Short mmCIF file of C-alpha atoms in Angstrom, two decimals:
data_model
loop_
_atom_site.label_atom_id
_atom_site.label_comp_id
_atom_site.label_asym_id
_atom_site.label_seq_id
_atom_site.Cartn_x
_atom_site.Cartn_y
_atom_site.Cartn_z
CA MET A 18 -15.69 -5.14 12.73
CA ASN A 19 -13.60 -7.36 14.97
CA VAL A 20 -12.86 -10.92 13.92
CA ILE A 21 -14.26 -13.55 16.28
CA GLU A 22 -11.59 -16.03 17.33
CA ASN A 23 -12.49 -19.50 18.60
CA ILE A 24 -10.97 -20.39 21.96
CA GLU A 25 -10.96 -23.55 24.04
CA LYS A 26 -12.38 -23.06 27.54
CA GLU A 27 -9.11 -24.31 29.03
CA ASN A 28 -7.35 -21.24 27.55
CA ILE A 29 -9.78 -18.66 28.97
CA PRO A 30 -7.92 -18.34 32.31
CA ASN A 31 -4.94 -16.99 30.33
CA LEU A 32 -7.00 -13.94 29.25
CA LYS A 33 -7.41 -10.66 31.10
CA PHE A 34 -10.77 -8.89 31.34
CA ASN A 35 -11.87 -5.28 31.83
CA ARG A 36 -14.38 -4.16 34.42
CA LYS A 37 -16.28 -2.13 31.82
CA GLU A 38 -19.63 -3.23 30.45
CA VAL A 39 -19.37 -4.31 26.80
CA LEU A 40 -23.07 -3.76 26.08
CA GLU A 41 -24.48 -0.25 25.86
CA ARG A 42 -28.24 -0.67 26.19
CA GLN A 43 -30.02 -1.94 29.30
CA GLU A 44 -32.31 -3.99 27.05
CA ASP A 45 -29.28 -5.88 25.69
CA ILE A 46 -27.95 -6.45 29.22
CA ASP A 47 -31.33 -7.88 30.28
CA THR A 48 -31.45 -10.10 27.19
CA ARG A 49 -27.95 -11.36 27.92
CA MET A 50 -28.98 -12.43 31.44
CA SER A 51 -32.04 -14.18 30.06
CA HIS A 52 -29.89 -16.06 27.54
CA LEU A 53 -27.36 -16.96 30.23
CA TYR A 54 -30.07 -18.53 32.39
CA ARG A 55 -31.44 -20.37 29.37
CA GLY A 56 -27.92 -21.65 28.67
CA LEU A 57 -27.58 -22.74 32.30
CA LEU A 58 -30.77 -24.79 32.04
CA LEU A 59 -29.72 -26.31 28.71
CA GLY A 60 -26.37 -27.34 30.16
CA ASN A 61 -27.59 -28.70 33.48
CA LEU A 62 -30.73 -30.45 32.28
CA LEU A 63 -29.94 -31.48 28.71
CA HIS A 64 -26.13 -31.33 28.66
CA GLU A 65 -26.36 -28.96 25.68
CA LYS A 66 -23.57 -26.56 24.83
CA VAL A 67 -24.08 -22.88 24.07
CA LYS A 68 -21.97 -20.41 22.11
CA ILE A 69 -20.63 -17.58 24.27
CA VAL A 70 -19.06 -14.57 22.55
CA PHE A 71 -17.03 -12.31 24.82
CA GLU A 72 -14.45 -9.52 24.81
CA SER A 73 -11.05 -9.60 26.53
CA ALA A 74 -9.22 -6.61 28.03
CA ASP A 75 -7.28 -6.10 24.80
CA GLN A 76 -10.65 -5.81 22.97
CA LYS A 77 -10.25 -9.10 21.09
CA ILE A 78 -13.48 -11.00 20.54
CA TYR A 79 -13.55 -14.70 21.40
CA GLN A 80 -16.11 -17.47 21.02
CA VAL A 81 -16.35 -20.64 23.08
CA ASN A 82 -18.82 -23.51 22.78
CA THR A 83 -19.38 -24.98 26.22
CA THR A 84 -21.87 -25.63 29.01
CA ILE A 85 -22.64 -23.05 31.67
CA TRP A 86 -22.35 -24.59 35.12
CA SER A 87 -23.35 -21.65 37.29
CA ILE A 88 -24.21 -17.97 37.21
CA ALA A 89 -23.26 -15.41 39.85
CA PRO A 90 -24.02 -11.67 39.73
CA ASP A 91 -20.58 -10.82 38.31
CA PHE A 92 -19.41 -13.93 36.47
CA ILE A 93 -20.41 -17.28 34.99
CA THR A 94 -18.62 -20.53 35.67
CA LEU A 95 -17.92 -23.16 33.05
CA LYS A 96 -16.75 -26.73 33.54
CA GLY A 97 -13.37 -26.88 35.27
CA SER A 98 -14.02 -23.74 37.32
CA VAL A 99 -13.33 -21.49 34.32
CA ALA A 100 -14.94 -18.09 34.88
CA ILE A 101 -15.97 -15.32 32.49
CA PRO A 102 -17.12 -11.92 33.79
CA VAL A 103 -20.75 -11.28 32.84
CA ASN A 104 -19.95 -7.70 31.80
CA SER A 105 -17.52 -9.07 29.14
CA ILE A 106 -20.12 -11.27 27.43
CA LEU A 107 -21.46 -9.93 24.16
CA GLU A 108 -23.76 -12.77 23.12
CA VAL A 109 -25.07 -16.16 24.24
CA ASP A 110 -26.65 -18.46 21.69
#
């Protein structure tokens, strides 16, 4: 199992991402979107942070605690215009 490394959102732009989907099952992909929208509401309405676990192009696993500012079909945006591709996100809590 890969070790999850904490990362500050300001360091995310230094990472490279693959275009491949990190989740295998459609059910998990649907759940991820549901959790992303829940995180968006928590951040915008209650200023709550969520934990986002994602994979970089070199297959390292990172975790960031932050607010989700917006969701587009292919990526999410965090404060400071930091973007993470949706297909790289493993978990949102």
